[in-house]
Amino acid sequence: MKEDNCIFCKIANGEIPSATVYEDEDFRVILDMGPASKGHGLILPKHHFKDLCEADEKVAAKLFPLAGKIGHAMKTGLGASGFNVVQNNGASAGQTVFHLHVHVIPRYEGGPVMVSWTPGKEDGKELERTAEIIKDALHMQNGDDIT
Ligand code: 5GP
Ligand code: ZN
């Protein structure tokens, strides 16, 4: 299903031309117009999902294997020595286009690495408490009985 006014729906379904590196019945992989490095790719599902939480599981299950294949081709084809797989969900996580997509960013020797976070400090008890909250939320999602 496509959504009106979604730029990635139009690109994924070929209504707007793009530098395409791969296409199958579920996906189109294009080059990002504002690349973090040479060859920065975007995996676009042809179906519109806002983000990973909305995605069909069958489509979602194909994303990682495809990202691996694209990344491998960046290494053999472009001479990248590594790559990052990045996927943003929600504006607070940096998502700017609200059609699910996966970034595959080739990295080169001597080039910049992915912007990383500054590790915080959390004691074991706090980690346990946080883990419990997420575990409970998962049970609720799955409709499990919580005891
Ligand atoms: P996000 O921040 O949502 O994870 O990533 C959106 C990405 O899509 C950005 O890196 C941006 O450069 C790229 N982008 C946005 N619009 C277009 C477009 O029309 N064509 C292409 N090729 N890339 C786009
Ligand atoms: Zn869309």
Tab-separated table of N, CA and C and ligand atoms in Angstrom:
chain	number	residue	atom	x	y	z
A	1	MET	N	0.843	-1.203	0.000
A	1	MET	CA	0.000	0.000	0.000
A	1	MET	C	0.873	1.245	0.000
A	2	LYS	N	0.504	2.174	-0.853
A	2	LYS	CA	1.244	3.432	-0.895
A	2	LYS	C	0.469	4.490	-0.117
A	3	GLU	N	1.193	5.488	0.319
A	3	GLU	CA	0.531	6.594	1.012
A	3	GLU	C	0.747	7.866	0.194
A	4	ASP	N	-0.330	8.634	0.030
A	4	ASP	CA	-0.227	9.890	-0.723
A	4	ASP	C	0.775	10.798	-0.033
A	5	ASN	N	1.469	11.565	-0.820
A	5	ASN	CA	2.408	12.554	-0.286
A	5	ASN	C	3.601	11.964	0.441
A	6	CYS	N	3.860	10.666	0.246
A	6	CYS	CA	5.068	10.076	0.858
A	6	CYS	C	6.129	9.957	-0.227
A	7	ILE	N	7.210	10.688	-0.052
A	7	ILE	CA	8.275	10.723	-1.062
A	7	ILE	C	8.898	9.339	-1.262
A	8	PHE	N	9.066	8.585	-0.175
A	8	PHE	CA	9.704	7.263	-0.311
A	8	PHE	C	8.769	6.246	-0.968
A	9	CYS	N	7.444	6.405	-0.794
A	9	CYS	CA	6.511	5.551	-1.551
A	9	CYS	C	6.720	5.786	-3.045
A	10	LYS	N	6.827	7.051	-3.408
A	10	LYS	CA	6.960	7.393	-4.830
A	10	LYS	C	8.291	6.893	-5.385
A	11	ILE	N	9.354	7.044	-4.609
A	11	ILE	CA	10.669	6.571	-5.062
A	11	ILE	C	10.684	5.043	-5.127
A	12	ALA	N	10.193	4.394	-4.057
A	12	ALA	CA	10.255	2.926	-3.987
A	12	ALA	C	9.486	2.286	-5.131
A	13	ASN	N	8.392	2.939	-5.530
A	13	ASN	CA	7.555	2.363	-6.584
A	13	ASN	C	7.871	2.919	-7.975
A	14	GLY	N	8.968	3.669	-8.063
A	14	GLY	CA	9.463	4.086	-9.370
A	14	GLY	C	8.765	5.293	-9.969
A	15	GLU	N	7.893	5.961	-9.205
A	15	GLU	CA	7.220	7.151	-9.744
A	15	GLU	C	8.163	8.340	-9.809
A	16	ILE	N	9.142	8.344	-8.918
A	16	ILE	CA	10.189	9.371	-8.941
A	16	ILE	C	11.504	8.630	-9.166
A	17	PRO	N	12.294	9.069	-10.166
A	17	PRO	CA	13.538	8.351	-10.445
A	17	PRO	C	14.556	8.482	-9.313
A	18	SER	N	15.380	7.471	-9.167
A	18	SER	CA	16.397	7.493	-8.118
A	18	SER	C	17.586	6.673	-8.597
A	19	ALA	N	18.733	6.881	-7.977
A	19	ALA	CA	19.918	6.054	-8.270
A	19	ALA	C	19.696	4.730	-7.549
A	20	THR	N	19.208	3.750	-8.308
A	20	THR	CA	18.817	2.461	-7.725
A	20	THR	C	19.958	1.457	-7.848
A	21	VAL	N	20.259	0.782	-6.746
A	21	VAL	CA	21.311	-0.242	-6.804
A	21	VAL	C	20.732	-1.653	-6.757
A	22	TYR	N	19.464	-1.771	-6.340
A	22	TYR	CA	18.850	-3.098	-6.230
A	22	TYR	C	17.335	-2.933	-6.192
A	23	GLU	N	16.624	-3.907	-6.780
A	23	GLU	CA	15.159	-3.891	-6.688
A	23	GLU	C	14.632	-5.314	-6.730
A	24	ASP	N	13.658	-5.619	-5.895
A	24	ASP	CA	12.903	-6.869	-6.009
A	24	ASP	C	11.442	-6.562	-5.720
A	25	GLU	N	10.620	-7.588	-5.489
A	25	GLU	CA	9.175	-7.291	-5.339
A	25	GLU	C	8.860	-6.526	-4.057
A	26	ASP	N	9.718	-6.635	-3.058
A	26	ASP	CA	9.451	-5.979	-1.767
A	26	ASP	C	10.198	-4.670	-1.551
A	27	PHE	N	11.364	-4.522	-2.185
A	27	PHE	CA	12.255	-3.412	-1.844
A	27	PHE	C	12.850	-2.728	-3.068
A	28	ARG	N	13.214	-1.461	-2.866
A	28	ARG	CA	14.137	-0.780	-3.770
A	28	ARG	C	15.247	-0.215	-2.886
A	29	VAL	N	16.477	-0.377	-3.319
A	29	VAL	CA	17.612	0.180	-2.586
A	29	VAL	C	18.200	1.305	-3.433
A	30	ILE	N	18.239	2.492	-2.842
A	30	ILE	CA	18.689	3.682	-3.581
A	30	ILE	C	19.874	4.315	-2.859
A	31	LEU	N	20.483	5.277	-3.511
A	31	LEU	CA	21.525	6.049	-2.844
A	31	LEU	C	20.916	7.287	-2.203
A	32	ASP	N	21.359	7.551	-0.979
A	32	ASP	CA	20.896	8.725	-0.225
A	32	ASP	C	21.391	9.996	-0.911
A	33	MET	N	20.498	10.982	-1.047
A	33	MET	CA	20.897	12.230	-1.731
A	33	MET	C	21.764	13.121	-0.840
A	34	GLY	N	21.831	12.800	0.438
A	34	GLY	CA	22.716	13.536	1.346
A	34	GLY	C	23.628	12.545	2.048
A	35	PRO	N	24.532	11.920	1.289
A	35	PRO	CA	25.257	10.753	1.823
A	35	PRO	C	26.220	11.075	2.964
A	36	ALA	N	26.254	10.174	3.949
A	36	ALA	CA	27.222	10.269	5.033
A	36	ALA	C	28.601	9.837	4.544
A	37	SER	N	28.626	9.056	3.472
A	37	SER	CA	29.881	8.632	2.841
A	37	SER	C	29.535	8.195	1.420
A	38	LYS	N	30.561	7.986	0.595
A	38	LYS	CA	30.305	7.609	-0.802
A	38	LYS	C	29.610	6.245	-0.862
A	39	GLY	N	28.430	6.225	-1.473
A	39	GLY	CA	27.701	4.970	-1.630
A	39	GLY	C	26.629	4.723	-0.585
A	40	HIS	N	26.424	5.684	0.314
A	40	HIS	CA	25.399	5.566	1.374
A	40	HIS	C	24.069	5.123	0.760
A	41	GLY	N	23.618	3.945	1.148
A	41	GLY	CA	22.391	3.392	0.577
A	41	GLY	C	21.212	3.468	1.530
A	42	LEU	N	20.011	3.446	0.943
A	42	LEU	CA	18.763	3.408	1.720
A	42	LEU	C	17.925	2.250	1.206
A	43	ILE	N	17.571	1.348	2.095
A	43	ILE	CA	16.675	0.248	1.725
A	43	ILE	C	15.247	0.703	1.979
A	44	LEU	N	14.450	0.773	0.926
A	44	LEU	CA	13.067	1.232	1.038
A	44	LEU	C	12.107	0.081	0.754
A	45	PRO	N	11.283	-0.313	1.727
A	45	PRO	CA	10.208	-1.252	1.387
A	45	PRO	C	9.253	-0.578	0.410
A	46	LYS	N	8.672	-1.346	-0.504
A	46	LYS	CA	7.711	-0.754	-1.450
A	46	LYS	C	6.380	-0.453	-0.777
A	47	HIS	N	6.086	-1.209	0.264
A	47	HIS	CA	4.864	-0.975	1.037
A	47	HIS	C	5.145	0.135	2.053
A	48	HIS	N	4.158	0.966	2.303
A	48	HIS	CA	4.344	2.045	3.281
A	48	HIS	C	4.150	1.540	4.706
A	49	PHE	N	5.202	1.605	5.497
A	49	PHE	CA	5.125	1.445	6.947
A	49	PHE	C	5.778	2.693	7.514
A	50	LYS	N	5.183	3.235	8.541
A	50	LYS	CA	5.749	4.462	9.118
A	50	LYS	C	7.136	4.201	9.713
A	51	ASP	N	7.243	3.085	10.405
A	51	ASP	CA	8.509	2.758	11.072
A	51	ASP	C	8.552	1.258	11.346
A	52	LEU	N	9.569	0.830	12.073
A	52	LEU	CA	9.771	-0.605	12.302
A	52	LEU	C	8.635	-1.224	13.119
A	53	CYS	N	8.049	-0.439	14.020
A	53	CYS	CA	6.954	-0.974	14.857
A	53	CYS	C	5.730	-1.317	14.024
A	54	GLU	N	5.561	-0.641	12.910
A	54	GLU	CA	4.384	-0.869	12.050
A	54	GLU	C	4.639	-1.939	11.001
A	55	ALA	N	5.892	-2.341	10.861
A	55	ALA	CA	6.251	-3.168	9.704
A	55	ALA	C	5.687	-4.576	9.795
A	56	ASP	N	5.319	-5.092	8.647
A	56	ASP	CA	4.943	-6.483	8.499
A	56	ASP	C	6.166	-7.339	8.838
A	57	GLU	N	5.963	-8.406	9.617
A	57	GLU	CA	7.122	-9.199	10.074
A	57	GLU	C	7.870	-9.863	8.923
A	58	LYS	N	7.124	-10.238	7.875
A	58	LYS	CA	7.790	-10.898	6.737
A	58	LYS	C	8.731	-9.933	6.034
A	59	VAL	N	8.283	-8.677	5.914
A	59	VAL	CA	9.126	-7.660	5.284
A	59	VAL	C	10.308	-7.345	6.204
A	60	ALA	N	10.007	-7.155	7.492
A	60	ALA	CA	11.060	-6.815	8.444
A	60	ALA	C	12.141	-7.901	8.482
A	61	ALA	N	11.734	-9.150	8.357
A	61	ALA	CA	12.690	-10.267	8.437
A	61	ALA	C	13.681	-10.257	7.270
A	62	LYS	N	13.299	-9.607	6.189
A	62	LYS	CA	14.183	-9.575	5.014
A	62	LYS	C	15.170	-8.418	5.064
A	63	LEU	N	14.943	-7.478	5.964
A	63	LEU	CA	15.759	-6.257	5.952
A	63	LEU	C	17.227	-6.511	6.297
A	64	PHE	N	17.467	-7.291	7.350
A	64	PHE	CA	18.863	-7.498	7.767
A	64	PHE	C	19.674	-8.290	6.737
A	65	PRO	N	19.106	-9.406	6.223
A	65	PRO	CA	19.877	-10.117	5.184
A	65	PRO	C	20.182	-9.226	3.977
A	66	LEU	N	19.198	-8.388	3.586
A	66	LEU	CA	19.433	-7.499	2.443
A	66	LEU	C	20.499	-6.458	2.781
A	67	ALA	N	20.442	-5.906	3.987
A	67	ALA	CA	21.462	-4.925	4.392
A	67	ALA	C	22.854	-5.563	4.332
A	68	GLY	N	22.948	-6.819	4.735
A	68	GLY	CA	24.240	-7.519	4.682
A	68	GLY	C	24.753	-7.671	3.253
A	69	LYS	N	23.838	-7.995	2.338
A	69	LYS	CA	24.245	-8.158	0.928
A	69	LYS	C	24.699	-6.831	0.333
A	70	ILE	N	23.949	-5.776	0.638
A	70	ILE	CA	24.298	-4.449	0.102
A	70	ILE	C	25.644	-4.011	0.691
A	71	GLY	N	25.802	-4.212	1.985
A	71	GLY	CA	27.066	-3.845	2.634
A	71	GLY	C	28.244	-4.606	2.039
A	72	HIS	N	28.036	-5.887	1.771
A	72	HIS	CA	29.113	-6.692	1.185
A	72	HIS	C	29.499	-6.144	-0.189
A	73	ALA	N	28.481	-5.759	-0.971
A	73	ALA	CA	28.759	-5.204	-2.311
A	73	ALA	C	29.489	-3.865	-2.212
A	74	MET	N	29.220	-3.115	-1.144
A	74	MET	CA	29.943	-1.847	-0.948
A	74	MET	C	31.421	-2.125	-0.671
A	75	LYS	N	31.670	-3.225	0.030
A	75	LYS	CA	33.072	-3.573	0.313
A	75	LYS	C	33.770	-4.046	-0.959
A	76	THR	N	33.139	-4.952	-1.686
A	76	THR	CA	33.814	-5.490	-2.872
A	76	THR	C	33.833	-4.474	-4.015
A	77	GLY	N	32.733	-3.715	-4.162
A	77	GLY	CA	32.628	-2.788	-5.292
A	77	GLY	C	33.305	-1.459	-5.050
A	78	LEU	N	33.056	-0.881	-3.889
A	78	LEU	CA	33.546	0.484	-3.628
A	78	LEU	C	34.853	0.498	-2.836
A	79	GLY	N	35.242	-0.651	-2.342
A	79	GLY	CA	36.470	-0.697	-1.542
A	79	GLY	C	36.275	-0.247	-0.104
A	80	ALA	N	35.004	-0.236	0.352
A	80	ALA	CA	34.762	0.089	1.763
A	80	ALA	C	35.396	-1.011	2.619
A	81	SER	N	35.805	-0.627	3.828
A	81	SER	CA	36.398	-1.630	4.715
A	81	SER	C	35.422	-2.060	5.802
A	82	GLY	N	34.278	-1.382	5.855
A	82	GLY	CA	33.227	-1.729	6.815
A	82	GLY	C	31.971	-0.966	6.458
A	83	PHE	N	30.929	-1.188	7.201
A	83	PHE	CA	29.693	-0.421	6.970
A	83	PHE	C	28.836	-0.422	8.223
A	84	ASN	N	28.019	0.631	8.355
A	84	ASN	CA	27.050	0.723	9.445
A	84	ASN	C	25.653	0.473	8.899
A	85	VAL	N	24.858	-0.224	9.686
A	85	VAL	CA	23.436	-0.397	9.379
A	85	VAL	C	22.679	0.399	10.436
A	86	VAL	N	21.937	1.422	9.975
A	86	VAL	CA	21.289	2.358	10.894
A	86	VAL	C	19.817	2.466	10.531
A	87	GLN	N	18.987	2.515	11.534
A	87	GLN	CA	17.544	2.577	11.254
A	87	GLN	C	16.882	3.420	12.333
A	88	ASN	N	16.341	4.565	11.954
A	88	ASN	CA	15.789	5.523	12.912
A	88	ASN	C	14.266	5.404	13.005
A	89	ASN	N	13.769	5.406	14.224
A	89	ASN	CA	12.319	5.342	14.460
A	89	ASN	C	11.889	6.511	15.326
A	90	GLY	N	11.121	7.425	14.743
A	90	GLY	CA	10.627	8.574	15.495
A	90	GLY	C	11.563	9.769	15.374
A	91	ALA	N	10.951	10.955	15.458
A	91	ALA	CA	11.713	12.195	15.299
A	91	ALA	C	12.824	12.308	16.349
A	92	SER	N	12.547	11.860	17.568
A	92	SER	CA	13.555	11.978	18.631
A	92	SER	C	14.758	11.075	18.368
A	93	ALA	N	14.573	10.089	17.484
A	93	ALA	CA	15.676	9.196	17.123
A	93	ALA	C	16.312	9.613	15.798
A	94	GLY	N	15.886	10.766	15.281
A	94	GLY	CA	16.505	11.277	14.052
A	94	GLY	C	15.765	10.919	12.781
A	95	GLN	N	14.595	10.280	12.902
A	95	GLN	CA	13.846	9.954	11.680
A	95	GLN	C	13.271	11.231	11.090
A	96	THR	N	13.523	11.453	9.810
A	96	THR	CA	13.001	12.651	9.141
A	96	THR	C	12.020	12.289	8.031
A	97	VAL	N	12.122	11.080	7.500
A	97	VAL	CA	11.163	10.620	6.492
A	97	VAL	C	10.395	9.459	7.114
A	98	PHE	N	9.077	9.629	7.214
A	98	PHE	CA	8.293	8.671	7.992
A	98	PHE	C	7.726	7.556	7.125
A	99	HIS	N	8.654	6.934	6.422
A	99	HIS	CA	8.442	5.701	5.663
A	99	HIS	C	9.650	4.852	6.036
A	100	LEU	N	9.378	3.679	6.627
A	100	LEU	CA	10.462	2.811	7.104
A	100	LEU	C	11.610	2.704	6.095
A	101	HIS	N	12.824	2.886	6.578
A	101	HIS	CA	13.991	2.703	5.718
A	101	HIS	C	15.198	2.340	6.567
A	102	VAL	N	16.132	1.672	5.930
A	102	VAL	CA	17.365	1.262	6.598
A	102	VAL	C	18.539	1.897	5.863
A	103	HIS	N	19.391	2.563	6.615
A	103	HIS	CA	20.604	3.144	6.040
A	103	HIS	C	21.696	2.079	6.014
A	104	VAL	N	22.393	1.967	4.896
A	104	VAL	CA	23.599	1.141	4.847
A	104	VAL	C	24.724	2.093	4.449
A	105	ILE	N	25.616	2.341	5.400
A	105	ILE	CA	26.617	3.406	5.221
A	105	ILE	C	28.015	2.788	5.143
A	106	PRO	N	28.600	2.816	3.928
A	106	PRO	CA	29.941	2.249	3.806
A	106	PRO	C	30.965	3.101	4.545
A	107	ARG	N	31.952	2.461	5.109
A	107	ARG	CA	33.030	3.167	5.819
A	107	ARG	C	34.363	2.783	5.194
A	108	TYR	N	35.267	3.749	5.177
A	108	TYR	CA	36.541	3.596	4.481
A	108	TYR	C	37.688	3.812	5.461
A	109	GLU	N	38.798	3.126	5.225
A	109	GLU	CA	39.978	3.286	6.089
A	109	GLU	C	40.331	4.759	6.213
A	110	GLY	N	40.515	5.216	7.435
A	110	GLY	CA	40.927	6.601	7.652
A	110	GLY	C	39.781	7.591	7.628
A	111	GLY	N	38.606	7.143	7.231
A	111	GLY	CA	37.449	8.040	7.168
A	111	GLY	C	36.769	8.138	8.519
A	112	PRO	N	35.736	8.998	8.612
A	112	PRO	CA	35.042	9.132	9.892
A	112	PRO	C	34.256	7.870	10.223
A	113	VAL	N	34.171	7.557	11.495
A	113	VAL	CA	33.306	6.453	11.904
A	113	VAL	C	31.961	7.037	12.308
A	114	MET	N	31.022	6.159	12.536
A	114	MET	CA	29.694	6.604	12.925
A	114	MET	C	29.755	7.423	14.200
A	115	VAL	N	28.946	8.486	14.230
A	115	VAL	CA	28.861	9.286	15.456
A	115	VAL	C	28.404	8.345	16.573
A	116	SER	N	29.134	8.344	17.663
A	116	SER	CA	28.780	7.403	18.723
A	116	SER	C	28.296	8.147	19.950
A	117	TRP	N	27.800	7.418	20.904
A	117	TRP	CA	27.299	8.034	22.126
A	117	TRP	C	28.369	8.014	23.196
A	118	THR	N	28.178	8.891	24.194
A	118	THR	CA	29.063	8.884	25.348
A	118	THR	C	28.471	7.917	26.365
A	119	PRO	N	29.184	6.865	26.711
A	119	PRO	CA	28.604	5.891	27.642
A	119	PRO	C	28.284	6.532	28.988
A	120	GLY	N	27.082	6.303	29.487
A	120	GLY	CA	26.698	6.794	30.809
A	120	GLY	C	27.088	5.789	31.878
A	121	LYS	N	26.589	6.015	33.094
A	121	LYS	CA	26.859	5.067	34.196
A	121	LYS	C	25.532	4.668	34.811
A	122	GLU	N	25.339	3.401	35.010
A	122	GLU	CA	24.095	2.914	35.606
A	122	GLU	C	24.462	1.723	36.472
A	123	ASP	N	23.955	1.688	37.718
A	123	ASP	CA	24.317	0.531	38.547
A	123	ASP	C	23.438	-0.671	38.191
A	124	GLY	N	23.865	-1.820	38.661
A	124	GLY	CA	23.207	-3.076	38.305
A	124	GLY	C	21.736	-3.092	38.671
A	125	LYS	N	21.398	-2.507	39.836
A	125	LYS	CA	19.988	-2.516	40.286
A	125	LYS	C	19.117	-1.719	39.322
A	126	GLU	N	19.614	-0.557	38.893
A	126	GLU	CA	18.851	0.291	37.974
A	126	GLU	C	18.685	-0.425	36.624
A	127	LEU	N	19.739	-1.106	36.188
A	127	LEU	CA	19.621	-1.871	34.935
A	127	LEU	C	18.530	-2.925	35.075
A	128	GLU	N	18.512	-3.615	36.228
A	128	GLU	CA	17.489	-4.650	36.475
A	128	GLU	C	16.089	-4.051	36.441
A	129	ARG	N	15.928	-2.874	37.111
A	129	ARG	CA	14.597	-2.228	37.149
A	129	ARG	C	14.144	-1.862	35.735
A	130	THR	N	15.054	-1.298	34.975
A	130	THR	CA	14.705	-0.895	33.602
A	130	THR	C	14.359	-2.120	32.761
A	131	ALA	N	15.136	-3.183	32.950
A	131	ALA	CA	14.864	-4.421	32.197
A	131	ALA	C	13.475	-4.953	32.531
A	132	GLU	N	13.086	-4.886	33.801
A	132	GLU	CA	11.756	-5.364	34.225
A	132	GLU	C	10.650	-4.569	33.537
A	133	ILE	N	10.825	-3.249	33.452
A	133	ILE	CA	9.800	-2.390	32.824
A	133	ILE	C	9.610	-2.781	31.359
A	134	ILE	N	10.727	-2.986	30.667
A	134	ILE	CA	10.625	-3.344	29.238
A	134	ILE	C	10.040	-4.750	29.090
A	135	LYS	N	10.454	-5.661	29.984
A	135	LYS	CA	9.919	-7.031	29.941
A	135	LYS	C	8.409	-7.018	30.123
A	136	ASP	N	7.923	-6.228	31.095
A	136	ASP	CA	6.476	-6.134	31.337
A	136	ASP	C	5.763	-5.587	30.111
A	137	ALA	N	6.344	-4.567	29.502
A	137	ALA	CA	5.728	-3.971	28.310
A	137	ALA	C	5.659	-4.995	27.179
A	138	LEU	N	6.687	-5.823	27.065
A	138	LEU	CA	6.691	-6.865	26.028
A	138	LEU	C	5.593	-7.886	26.284
A	139	HIS	N	5.453	-8.282	27.553
A	139	HIS	CA	4.383	-9.229	27.904
A	139	HIS	C	3.020	-8.649	27.565
A	140	MET	N	2.823	-7.355	27.877
A	140	MET	CA	1.539	-6.689	27.584
A	140	MET	C	1.283	-6.714	26.077
A	141	GLN	N	2.324	-6.408	25.303
A	141	GLN	CA	2.190	-6.401	23.843
A	141	GLN	C	1.771	-7.765	23.331
A	142	ASN	N	2.375	-8.795	23.923
A	142	ASN	CA	2.101	-10.159	23.471
A	142	ASN	C	0.808	-10.712	24.050
A	143	GLY	N	0.185	-9.934	24.953
A	143	GLY	CA	-1.052	-10.390	25.582
A	143	GLY	C	-0.824	-11.493	26.587
A	144	ASP	N	0.392	-11.617	27.105
A	144	ASP	CA	0.689	-12.660	28.099
A	144	ASP	C	0.119	-12.256	29.446
A	145	ASP	N	-0.137	-13.233	30.296
A	145	ASP	CA	-0.497	-12.951	31.688
A	145	ASP	C	0.782	-12.599	32.429
A	146	ILE	N	0.729	-11.549	33.182
A	146	ILE	CA	1.899	-11.201	33.984
A	146	ILE	C	1.642	-11.671	35.410
A	147	THR	N	2.576	-12.443	35.932
A	147	THR	CA	2.400	-12.902	37.319
A	147	THR	C	3.503	-12.322	38.155
B	1	5GP	P1	16.159	9.497	8.350
B	1	5GP	O1	16.769	10.705	9.008
B	1	5GP	O2	14.650	9.618	8.222
B	1	5GP	O3	16.580	8.201	8.962
B	1	5GP	O4	16.770	9.446	6.901
B	1	5GP	C1	16.219	10.047	5.797
B	1	5GP	C2	17.296	10.074	4.733
B	1	5GP	O5	16.676	10.189	3.476
B	1	5GP	C3	18.290	11.227	4.867
B	1	5GP	O6	19.599	10.694	4.987
B	1	5GP	C4	18.084	12.034	3.584
B	1	5GP	O7	19.298	12.519	3.063
B	1	5GP	C5	17.441	11.027	2.652
B	1	5GP	N1	16.494	11.574	1.696
B	1	5GP	C6	15.431	12.388	1.998
B	1	5GP	N2	14.730	12.653	0.878
B	1	5GP	C7	15.354	12.005	-0.141
B	1	5GP	C8	15.096	11.918	-1.548
B	1	5GP	O8	14.154	12.498	-2.088
B	1	5GP	N3	15.964	11.156	-2.290
B	1	5GP	C9	17.015	10.497	-1.713
B	1	5GP	N4	17.788	9.770	-2.533
B	1	5GP	N5	17.286	10.563	-0.398
B	1	5GP	C10	16.469	11.307	0.384
B	2	ZN	ZN	5.623	5.759	2.110
